[in-house]
Amino acid sequence: MTARETAIRVLYEVEKNKAYSNIALKKVLGCSNLSTADNAFATELVYGAVRHKMRLDFIISHYSTQKLKNLSPWILCILYIGVYQILFLDKIPHFAAINESVTLAKRYGHAASARFVNAVLRVVAKGGEVKIPSIEHYYSHPKWLVDMLREQYPDDYKKHLAANNTPAPITIRVNTLKITADRLCDMLIEKGIHAQADGDIITISKFGNIVELDEYKKGLFIPQDKGAYLATLAVAPQPNQLILDVCAAPGAKTTQLAQLSNDMAEIVAFDIHPHKIELIQKNAQRMGINSITAIEFDATTTNNNYIAKADRVLADVPGSGLGIIRRKPDIKWLRIPTDIELIIKTQKLILQTSAQYVKQGGYLVYSTCTVNKHENGDIIDDFLSRHPFCKLEERQLLPHVDQCDGFYYCKMRRE
């Protein structure tokens, strides 16, 4: 199975069964024997097609003699990767994109399908881009999301939309309990991996699967974005303190709390899912961390064992994910406004519940991986109007400004 065929099988799962592309990609790649380069190419095709779906739909509709809704899902997926290669991947010759797509159309359709795909791709290659009439089609975002960003970030929302379509870099956090950032960079560079440190965060070049690196297996690093890293820094944990991480999986922020306190605090990590508790434990063990206790617990309910006892509480609540679209482009198509209304109710409940654990003078840090102000500042303003906390620090990180995920955090002290 080629990289292109792998990509259309993944896209079929995404289009037909509403699967998340990262999950479908992992499943299909796991059954293939692709080289590292073909693996990367298939991944590029999948994410590129998902990122630019609305734009590709518009272009295909413009050049096609058939309505998209009348096309076989297989043929539509073949057209997605074909048009994406022609218009977005300069290194791929047009003839290669067209010929391979026609071959796939014969396999997943019939002779007429192949002729149709050939005709559409050839006219796209000849005609190129077409004038895109709307912002949502040009930047490939649903109208409700464009409207939200325009309302909340009127001065630079287009830059924000463009940033969402830019692949996120691979970033890792150094396990400073075992190694320095400079030394880990040197080790990675010796393996031919470009690595550049910014504090404890290292940006690395594209690599097949970083969890296969010996340095990962030895617990020298963990994948983490700079936004999550900065939010966790705000917790400022100290040795001998009781620290709660109430929505902890997969454990990147939890292990960072352990590092910041030199593995000498008492850190309790909550998560509602048993398999995620296991993941937190495995990460802590791999990194040689002993100060973390992971407990299966629902953060929306009160744990009476910790009322007014914690020095620090981190509530990294589940959110809409609108800050990580560049990593998970499916969010644009699977998320709907009514989802966010329900999410906000859960966020408020977790924040109010978490506040009960903070002792007088202790810190509460609320964070999300979203740029939606209704999930961030609005929730904090409402919370502070009814609880004895004062705001110490607040920050909204944006992909096009801060070169990291869209992340929000607010640090508060209990009075």
Coordinates of C-alpha atoms in Angstrom, one line a residue:
M1 CA 0.0 0.0 0.0
T2 CA 1.4 3.4 -1.1
A3 CA 1.5 6.6 1.0
R4 CA -1.3 8.0 -1.2
E5 CA -3.5 5.0 -0.8
T6 CA -2.9 5.1 3.0
A7 CA -4.0 8.7 3.0
I8 CA -7.3 8.1 1.2
R9 CA -8.1 5.2 3.5
V10 CA -7.6 7.5 6.5
L11 CA -9.6 10.3 4.9
Y12 CA -12.4 7.9 4.1
E13 CA -12.7 7.1 7.8
V14 CA -12.7 10.8 8.6
E15 CA -15.3 11.7 5.9
K16 CA -17.6 8.7 6.2
N17 CA -17.3 7.8 9.9
K18 CA -16.4 11.1 11.4
A19 CA -13.2 9.7 12.8
Y20 CA -10.5 11.9 14.2
S21 CA -7.7 12.0 11.7
N22 CA -4.9 11.4 14.2
I23 CA -6.6 8.3 15.5
A24 CA -7.5 6.9 12.1
L25 CA -4.0 7.7 10.8
K26 CA -2.4 5.8 13.7
K27 CA -4.7 2.8 13.1
V28 CA -4.0 2.6 9.3
L29 CA -0.3 3.3 9.6
G30 CA 0.0 0.6 12.2
C31 CA -1.2 -1.9 9.5
S32 CA 1.1 -0.7 6.8
N33 CA 4.8 -1.3 6.0
L34 CA 5.6 2.2 4.8
S35 CA 9.0 3.7 5.1
T36 CA 9.6 6.7 7.4
A37 CA 9.5 9.0 4.4
D38 CA 6.2 7.5 3.1
N39 CA 4.8 7.6 6.6
A40 CA 5.5 11.4 6.7
F41 CA 4.1 11.9 3.2
A42 CA 0.8 10.1 4.1
T43 CA 0.5 12.2 7.2
E44 CA 1.1 15.4 5.3
L45 CA -1.6 14.4 2.8
V46 CA -4.1 13.6 5.5
Y47 CA -3.6 16.7 7.6
G48 CA -3.3 18.9 4.6
A49 CA -6.6 17.7 3.2
V50 CA -8.4 18.1 6.6
R51 CA -6.9 21.5 7.2
H52 CA -8.0 22.9 3.8
K53 CA -11.2 20.9 3.4
M54 CA -13.5 23.9 2.7
R55 CA -11.1 25.4 0.3
L56 CA -10.6 22.1 -1.5
D57 CA -14.4 21.6 -1.6
F58 CA -14.8 25.0 -3.3
I59 CA -12.0 24.4 -5.9
I60 CA -13.3 20.9 -6.7
S61 CA -16.8 22.2 -7.1
H62 CA -15.6 25.0 -9.4
Y63 CA -13.9 22.6 -11.8
S64 CA -16.2 19.5 -11.4
T65 CA -19.1 18.6 -13.6
Q66 CA -20.7 16.8 -10.7
K67 CA -21.9 18.0 -7.4
L68 CA -19.8 16.8 -4.4
K69 CA -22.7 15.2 -2.7
N70 CA -23.1 12.9 -5.7
L71 CA -19.5 11.7 -5.6
S72 CA -18.5 8.4 -4.0
P73 CA -16.6 9.2 -0.7
W74 CA -13.6 7.3 -2.1
I75 CA -13.5 9.5 -5.2
L76 CA -13.9 12.6 -3.1
C77 CA -11.0 11.6 -0.9
I78 CA -8.8 10.9 -4.0
L79 CA -9.7 14.3 -5.3
Y80 CA -8.8 15.9 -1.9
I81 CA -5.3 14.5 -1.9
G82 CA -4.8 15.1 -5.7
V83 CA -5.8 18.8 -5.5
Y84 CA -3.9 19.3 -2.3
Q85 CA -0.7 18.0 -3.9
I86 CA -1.2 20.2 -7.0
L87 CA -1.9 23.4 -5.2
F88 CA 0.0 23.1 -1.9
L89 CA 2.9 20.8 -2.4
D90 CA 5.4 22.4 -4.8
K91 CA 7.9 19.5 -4.7
I92 CA 5.3 17.0 -6.1
P93 CA 5.2 17.1 -9.9
H94 CA 1.7 17.6 -11.2
F95 CA 1.9 14.5 -13.4
A96 CA 2.7 12.3 -10.4
A97 CA -0.2 13.6 -8.4
I98 CA -2.6 13.1 -11.3
N99 CA -1.4 9.7 -12.4
E100 CA -1.4 8.2 -8.9
S101 CA -4.8 9.6 -8.3
V102 CA -6.2 8.1 -11.5
T103 CA -4.7 4.7 -10.5
L104 CA -6.4 4.9 -7.1
A105 CA -9.7 5.9 -8.8
K106 CA -9.6 2.8 -10.9
R107 CA -9.0 0.7 -7.8
Y108 CA -11.7 2.4 -5.6
G109 CA -14.1 3.2 -8.4
H110 CA -14.4 2.2 -12.0
A111 CA -13.2 3.4 -15.4
A112 CA -15.6 6.3 -15.5
S113 CA -14.4 7.4 -12.0
A114 CA -10.8 7.4 -13.2
R115 CA -11.7 9.5 -16.3
F116 CA -13.5 12.0 -14.1
V117 CA -10.6 12.3 -11.6
N118 CA -8.2 12.7 -14.5
A119 CA -10.3 15.4 -16.0
V120 CA -10.8 17.4 -12.8
L121 CA -7.1 17.2 -11.7
R122 CA -5.8 18.2 -15.1
V123 CA -8.0 21.3 -15.3
V124 CA -7.0 22.2 -11.7
A125 CA -3.3 21.8 -12.7
K126 CA -3.9 24.0 -15.7
G127 CA -6.2 26.6 -14.1
G128 CA -4.6 26.7 -10.7
E129 CA -6.3 28.5 -7.8
V130 CA -9.6 30.2 -8.3
K131 CA -10.9 33.3 -6.6
I132 CA -12.3 32.3 -3.2
P133 CA -15.3 34.6 -2.4
S134 CA -15.5 34.1 1.4
I135 CA -13.1 34.3 4.3
E136 CA -14.4 31.0 5.6
H137 CA -13.7 29.1 2.4
Y138 CA -10.3 30.9 1.9
Y139 CA -9.0 30.0 5.3
S140 CA -11.1 26.8 5.5
H141 CA -12.9 27.5 8.8
P142 CA -16.7 27.2 9.5
K143 CA -18.5 30.5 9.5
W144 CA -19.4 30.3 13.3
L145 CA -15.7 30.0 14.1
V146 CA -14.7 32.9 11.8
D147 CA -17.4 35.1 13.3
M148 CA -16.2 34.2 16.8
L149 CA -12.6 35.1 16.1
R150 CA -13.5 38.2 14.2
E151 CA -15.6 39.4 17.2
Q152 CA -13.1 38.5 19.9
Y153 CA -9.9 39.4 18.0
P154 CA -10.9 42.0 15.4
D155 CA -7.5 43.4 14.7
D156 CA -5.7 40.2 13.7
Y157 CA -8.3 37.4 13.3
K158 CA -7.1 36.7 9.7
K159 CA -3.6 36.0 11.0
H160 CA -5.1 33.7 13.6
L161 CA -7.0 31.8 10.9
A162 CA -3.8 31.5 8.8
A163 CA -1.9 30.2 11.9
N164 CA -4.5 27.5 12.5
N165 CA -3.6 26.1 9.1
T166 CA 0.1 26.1 9.8
P167 CA 1.4 22.8 11.1
A168 CA 2.6 23.0 14.7
P169 CA 6.3 22.3 15.4
I170 CA 7.4 19.3 17.4
T171 CA 8.2 20.5 20.9
I172 CA 9.4 18.5 24.0
R173 CA 10.2 19.4 27.6
V174 CA 13.5 18.4 29.1
N175 CA 13.4 16.3 32.2
T176 CA 15.7 18.6 34.3
L177 CA 15.8 16.0 37.0
K178 CA 18.0 13.9 34.7
I179 CA 19.6 16.2 32.1
T180 CA 20.1 19.8 31.0
A181 CA 18.5 21.2 27.9
D182 CA 21.9 21.9 26.2
R183 CA 23.0 18.3 26.8
L184 CA 19.8 16.8 25.4
C185 CA 20.1 19.1 22.3
D186 CA 23.6 17.9 21.7
M187 CA 22.5 14.3 22.0
L188 CA 19.7 14.8 19.5
I189 CA 21.9 16.8 17.1
E190 CA 24.4 13.9 17.1
K191 CA 21.5 11.8 15.8
G192 CA 20.9 14.2 12.9
I193 CA 17.8 15.8 14.5
H194 CA 17.8 19.5 14.5
A195 CA 17.1 20.7 18.0
Q196 CA 16.8 24.2 19.5
A197 CA 16.2 25.0 23.1
D198 CA 14.1 27.8 24.6
G199 CA 14.5 27.3 28.3
D200 CA 13.3 23.8 29.1
I201 CA 11.4 23.5 25.8
I202 CA 13.2 22.1 22.8
T203 CA 11.8 22.4 19.2
I204 CA 13.0 19.5 17.1
S205 CA 12.9 18.8 13.3
K206 CA 10.3 16.4 11.9
F207 CA 11.0 12.9 13.2
G208 CA 9.1 9.7 12.6
N209 CA 7.9 8.8 16.1
I210 CA 9.7 10.5 18.9
V211 CA 8.6 7.9 21.4
E212 CA 10.9 5.5 19.7
L213 CA 14.0 7.6 20.6
D214 CA 16.2 6.1 23.3
E215 CA 16.2 9.5 24.9
Y216 CA 12.4 9.2 25.4
K217 CA 12.6 5.7 26.7
K218 CA 15.2 6.8 29.2
G219 CA 12.8 9.5 30.5
L220 CA 14.9 12.5 29.3
F221 CA 12.0 14.3 27.9
I222 CA 8.2 14.4 27.4
P223 CA 6.2 15.9 24.5
Q224 CA 4.8 19.3 25.6
D225 CA 3.9 22.6 23.9
K226 CA 5.3 25.9 25.2
G227 CA 1.8 27.1 26.1
A228 CA 1.1 24.3 28.5
Y229 CA 4.6 24.7 29.9
L230 CA 4.1 28.4 30.7
A231 CA 0.8 27.7 32.3
T232 CA 2.3 25.1 34.6
L233 CA 5.2 27.4 35.5
A234 CA 2.6 29.8 36.9
V235 CA 1.7 27.2 39.6
A236 CA 5.1 27.8 41.2
P237 CA 5.2 24.6 43.2
Q238 CA 7.7 24.2 46.1
P239 CA 9.2 21.2 47.9
N240 CA 7.1 19.8 50.7
Q241 CA 3.9 21.4 49.4
L242 CA 0.6 19.5 48.7
I243 CA -0.1 20.1 45.0
L244 CA -3.3 18.9 43.2
D245 CA -3.5 18.5 39.4
V246 CA -7.2 17.9 39.0
C247 CA -7.3 17.1 35.2
A248 CA -3.9 15.5 34.9
A249 CA -3.7 13.1 31.9
P250 CA -1.5 12.4 30.1
G251 CA 0.9 13.8 32.8
A252 CA 3.0 16.3 31.0
K253 CA 2.0 19.1 33.3
T254 CA 2.0 16.8 36.3
T255 CA 5.6 15.7 35.7
Q256 CA 6.6 19.3 35.2
L257 CA 5.2 20.1 38.6
A258 CA 7.4 17.4 40.0
Q259 CA 10.4 18.8 38.2
L260 CA 9.7 22.3 39.4
S261 CA 9.5 21.1 43.0
N262 CA 12.6 18.9 42.6
D263 CA 10.5 15.8 43.1
M264 CA 10.1 16.8 46.7
A265 CA 6.4 17.8 46.9
E266 CA 3.3 15.7 47.4
I267 CA 1.6 15.8 44.0
V268 CA -1.8 14.2 43.6
A269 CA -3.1 13.8 40.1
F270 CA -6.8 13.2 39.3
D271 CA -8.3 11.8 36.1
I272 CA -11.7 10.3 35.5
H273 CA -10.4 7.5 33.1
P274 CA -8.6 4.5 34.4
H275 CA -6.4 4.1 31.3
K276 CA -5.3 7.7 31.6
I277 CA -4.3 7.1 35.3
E278 CA -2.1 4.3 34.0
L279 CA -0.6 6.7 31.4
I280 CA 0.3 9.2 34.1
Q281 CA 1.9 6.5 36.2
K282 CA 3.9 5.2 33.2
N283 CA 5.2 8.7 32.4
A284 CA 6.2 9.3 36.0
Q285 CA 8.0 6.0 36.2
R286 CA 9.7 6.5 32.9
M287 CA 11.0 9.9 34.0
G288 CA 12.1 8.6 37.4
I289 CA 9.6 10.7 39.3
N290 CA 8.5 9.5 42.7
S291 CA 6.4 12.4 44.1
I292 CA 3.2 11.7 42.0
T293 CA 0.2 9.8 43.2
A294 CA -2.4 9.3 40.5
I295 CA -6.1 8.8 41.5
E296 CA -9.1 7.9 39.5
F297 CA -11.5 10.7 40.3
D298 CA -14.0 13.0 38.6
A299 CA -12.9 16.6 38.9
T300 CA -16.5 17.8 38.8
T301 CA -17.2 16.2 42.2
T302 CA -15.6 17.1 45.5
N303 CA -12.9 15.0 47.1
N304 CA -13.4 15.6 50.8
N305 CA -9.9 14.4 51.6
Y306 CA -8.4 17.7 50.3
I307 CA -10.7 20.4 51.4
A308 CA -8.6 23.6 52.2
K309 CA -5.4 21.5 52.4
A310 CA -3.6 22.2 49.1
D311 CA -0.9 24.8 48.7
R312 CA -1.3 24.7 44.9
V313 CA -4.1 23.5 42.6
L314 CA -3.9 23.3 38.8
A315 CA -7.2 23.0 37.0
D316 CA -6.3 22.5 33.4
V317 CA -9.9 22.0 32.4
P318 CA -11.3 20.2 29.3
G319 CA -12.2 22.8 26.6
S320 CA -13.3 23.3 23.1
G321 CA -9.7 22.8 21.8
L322 CA -9.9 25.9 19.6
G323 CA -6.3 26.7 20.6
I324 CA -4.9 23.5 19.2
I325 CA -6.5 23.4 15.7
R326 CA -3.1 23.5 14.1
R327 CA -2.4 20.1 15.8
K328 CA -5.9 18.7 15.5
P329 CA -7.5 20.3 12.4
D330 CA -10.6 18.0 12.8
I331 CA -11.7 20.3 15.6
K332 CA -12.9 22.8 13.0
W333 CA -15.3 20.4 11.5
L334 CA -16.4 18.3 14.5
R335 CA -16.9 21.0 17.0
I336 CA -20.2 23.0 17.0
P337 CA -21.3 26.0 19.0
T338 CA -23.7 24.0 21.2
D339 CA -20.8 21.8 22.3
I340 CA -19.1 24.9 23.8
E341 CA -22.2 25.8 25.9
L342 CA -22.0 22.4 27.6
I343 CA -18.2 22.6 27.9
I344 CA -18.5 26.0 29.7
K345 CA -20.8 24.5 32.3
T346 CA -18.3 21.7 33.0
Q347 CA -15.4 24.2 33.2
K348 CA -17.2 26.4 35.7
L349 CA -18.1 23.3 37.8
I350 CA -14.5 22.1 37.8
L351 CA -13.1 25.5 38.7
Q352 CA -15.6 25.9 41.6
T353 CA -14.9 22.4 42.9
S354 CA -11.1 23.0 42.6
A355 CA -11.3 26.2 44.6
Q356 CA -12.4 24.2 47.7
Y357 CA -9.1 22.5 47.9
V358 CA -6.9 25.7 48.1
K359 CA -5.8 26.7 51.6
Q360 CA -5.6 30.3 52.7
G361 CA -2.8 32.0 50.8
G362 CA -2.5 29.1 48.4
Y363 CA -2.6 29.4 44.6
L364 CA -5.2 28.2 42.1
V365 CA -4.3 28.2 38.4
Y366 CA -7.0 27.8 35.8
S367 CA -6.0 26.9 32.3
T368 CA -7.5 25.9 28.9
C369 CA -6.2 25.0 25.5
T370 CA -8.6 27.4 23.8
V371 CA -8.7 31.0 22.6
N372 CA -12.4 31.5 23.2
K373 CA -12.8 34.3 25.7
H374 CA -16.1 32.8 26.9
E375 CA -14.2 29.8 28.2
N376 CA -11.4 31.9 29.7
G377 CA -11.6 35.4 31.0
D378 CA -15.4 35.4 31.2
I379 CA -15.4 32.4 33.4
I380 CA -12.7 33.9 35.7
D381 CA -14.5 37.2 36.0
D382 CA -17.7 35.4 37.1
F383 CA -15.7 33.2 39.5
L384 CA -13.9 36.1 41.1
S385 CA -17.1 37.9 41.7
R386 CA -18.3 35.1 43.9
H387 CA -15.2 33.6 45.5
P388 CA -12.5 35.0 47.9
F389 CA -9.6 34.9 45.4
C390 CA -7.6 37.6 43.8
K391 CA -6.1 37.5 40.4
L392 CA -2.2 37.5 40.3
E393 CA -1.4 36.8 36.7
E394 CA -3.4 36.2 33.5
R395 CA -2.3 35.5 30.0
Q396 CA -3.8 34.5 26.7
L397 CA -1.3 32.9 24.4
L398 CA -2.0 32.9 20.6
P399 CA -0.4 30.8 17.9
H400 CA 0.4 33.7 15.5
V401 CA 1.8 35.9 18.3
D402 CA 3.5 33.6 20.8
Q403 CA 4.5 30.7 18.4
C404 CA 2.8 28.1 20.6
D405 CA -0.7 26.6 21.0
G406 CA -3.6 28.9 21.8
F407 CA -3.5 28.6 25.6
Y408 CA -5.0 30.6 28.5
Y409 CA -4.1 30.6 32.2
C410 CA -5.0 32.7 35.2
K411 CA -3.2 32.5 38.5
M412 CA -5.2 33.4 41.6
R413 CA -4.5 33.4 45.4
R414 CA -7.0 32.5 48.1
E415 CA -7.5 35.4 50.5

